[in-house]
Short mmCIF file of C-alpha atoms in Angstrom, two decimals:
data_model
loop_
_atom_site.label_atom_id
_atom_site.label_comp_id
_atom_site.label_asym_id
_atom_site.label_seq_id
_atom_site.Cartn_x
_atom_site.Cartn_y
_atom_site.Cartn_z
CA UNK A 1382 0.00 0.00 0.00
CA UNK A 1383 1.13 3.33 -0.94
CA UNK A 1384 -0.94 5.57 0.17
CA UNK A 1385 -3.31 5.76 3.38
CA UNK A 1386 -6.46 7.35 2.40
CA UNK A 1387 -9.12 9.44 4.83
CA UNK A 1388 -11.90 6.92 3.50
CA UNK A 1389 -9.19 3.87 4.45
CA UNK A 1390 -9.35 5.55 7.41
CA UNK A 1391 -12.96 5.86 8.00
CA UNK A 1392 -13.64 2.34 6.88
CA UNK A 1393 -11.10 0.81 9.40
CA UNK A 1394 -12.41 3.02 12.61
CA UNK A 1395 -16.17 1.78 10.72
CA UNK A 1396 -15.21 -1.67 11.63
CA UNK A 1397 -13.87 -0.85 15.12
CA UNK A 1398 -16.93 1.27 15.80
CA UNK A 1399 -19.41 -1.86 14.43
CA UNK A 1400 -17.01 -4.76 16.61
CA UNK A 1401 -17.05 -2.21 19.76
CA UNK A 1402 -21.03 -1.74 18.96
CA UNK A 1403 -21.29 -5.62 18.53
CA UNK A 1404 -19.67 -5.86 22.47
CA UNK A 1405 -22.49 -3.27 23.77
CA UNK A 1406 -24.99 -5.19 22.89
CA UNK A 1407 -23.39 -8.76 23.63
CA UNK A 1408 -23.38 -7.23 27.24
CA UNK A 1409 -26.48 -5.30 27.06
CA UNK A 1410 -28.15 -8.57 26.68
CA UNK A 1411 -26.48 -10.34 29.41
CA UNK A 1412 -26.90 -7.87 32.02
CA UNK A 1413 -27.19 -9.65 34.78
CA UNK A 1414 -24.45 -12.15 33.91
CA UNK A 1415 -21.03 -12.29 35.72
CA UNK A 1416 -18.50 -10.40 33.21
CA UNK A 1417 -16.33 -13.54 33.59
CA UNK A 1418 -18.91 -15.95 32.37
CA UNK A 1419 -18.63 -13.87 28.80
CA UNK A 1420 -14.71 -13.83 29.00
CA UNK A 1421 -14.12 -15.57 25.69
CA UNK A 1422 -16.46 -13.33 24.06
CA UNK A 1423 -15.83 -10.02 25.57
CA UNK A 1424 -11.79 -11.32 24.50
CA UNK A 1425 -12.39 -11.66 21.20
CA UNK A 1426 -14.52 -9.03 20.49
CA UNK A 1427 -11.57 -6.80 22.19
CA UNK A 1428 -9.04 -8.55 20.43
CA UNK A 1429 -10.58 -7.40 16.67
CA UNK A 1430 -10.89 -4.21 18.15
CA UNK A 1431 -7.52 -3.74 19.24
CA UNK A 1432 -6.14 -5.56 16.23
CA UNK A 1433 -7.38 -3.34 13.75
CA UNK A 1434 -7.06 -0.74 15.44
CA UNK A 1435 -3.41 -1.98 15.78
CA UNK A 1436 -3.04 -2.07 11.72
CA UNK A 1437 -4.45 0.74 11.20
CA UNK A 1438 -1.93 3.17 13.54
CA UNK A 1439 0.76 0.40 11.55
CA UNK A 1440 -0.56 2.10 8.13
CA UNK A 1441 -1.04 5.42 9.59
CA UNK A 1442 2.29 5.40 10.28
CA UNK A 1443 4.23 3.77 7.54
CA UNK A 1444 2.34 5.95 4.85
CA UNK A 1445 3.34 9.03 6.94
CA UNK A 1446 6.60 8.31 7.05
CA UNK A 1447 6.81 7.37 3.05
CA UNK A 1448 5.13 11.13 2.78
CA UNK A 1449 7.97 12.83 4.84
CA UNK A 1450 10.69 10.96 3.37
CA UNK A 1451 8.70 11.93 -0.44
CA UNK A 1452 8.44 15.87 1.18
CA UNK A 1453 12.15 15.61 2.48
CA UNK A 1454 13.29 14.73 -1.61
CA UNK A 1455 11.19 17.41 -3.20
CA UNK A 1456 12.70 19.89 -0.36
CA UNK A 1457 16.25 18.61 -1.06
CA UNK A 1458 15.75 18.82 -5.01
CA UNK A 1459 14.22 22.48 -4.65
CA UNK A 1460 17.22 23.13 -2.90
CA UNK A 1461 20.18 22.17 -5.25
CA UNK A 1462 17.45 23.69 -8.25
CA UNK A 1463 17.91 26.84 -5.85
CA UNK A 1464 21.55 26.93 -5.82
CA UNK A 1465 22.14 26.16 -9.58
CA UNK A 1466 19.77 29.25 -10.75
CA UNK A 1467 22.00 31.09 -8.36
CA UNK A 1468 25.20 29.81 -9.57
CA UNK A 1469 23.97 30.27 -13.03
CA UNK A 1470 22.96 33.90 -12.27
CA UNK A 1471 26.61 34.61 -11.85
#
């Protein structure tokens, strides 16, 4: 992947918003139920949550860093452009 996108973006916190939504009502519906007797599912419903959540900061991050490494070039190469048109000036 190149590029992180804001709808990338909004589909992956879409997902965590629908798993976390998913837990709610898993717990909504067992209200009177010992948290530990829904361990497994309460786990695994934190577990997607976290793990995309996880990926997605992973992305975030990478494509960030590909964009200031990208910005860092252009700067450099605007640079020695710079100095050449001066140099040439003389």
């Amino acid at each position: 992947m190149t590029h992180i996108t804001p709808a990338m973006i909004r589909s992956e916190l879409a997902g965590i918003i629908r798993a976390a939504t998913e837990t709610v009502e898993l717990l909504g519906l067992y209200e009177d139920v010992y948290a530990d007797d829904l361990s497994e599912e309460i786990s695994v419903a934190l577990g997607r949550i976290g793990v995309r959540g996880h990926v997605l900061r992973k992305q975030y991050m990478e494509a960030h860093r590909r964009d200031t490494e990208f910005i860092d070039s252009v700067n450099e190469d605007l640079e020695q452009l710079a100095v050449a048109v001066a140099e040439e000036e003389k």
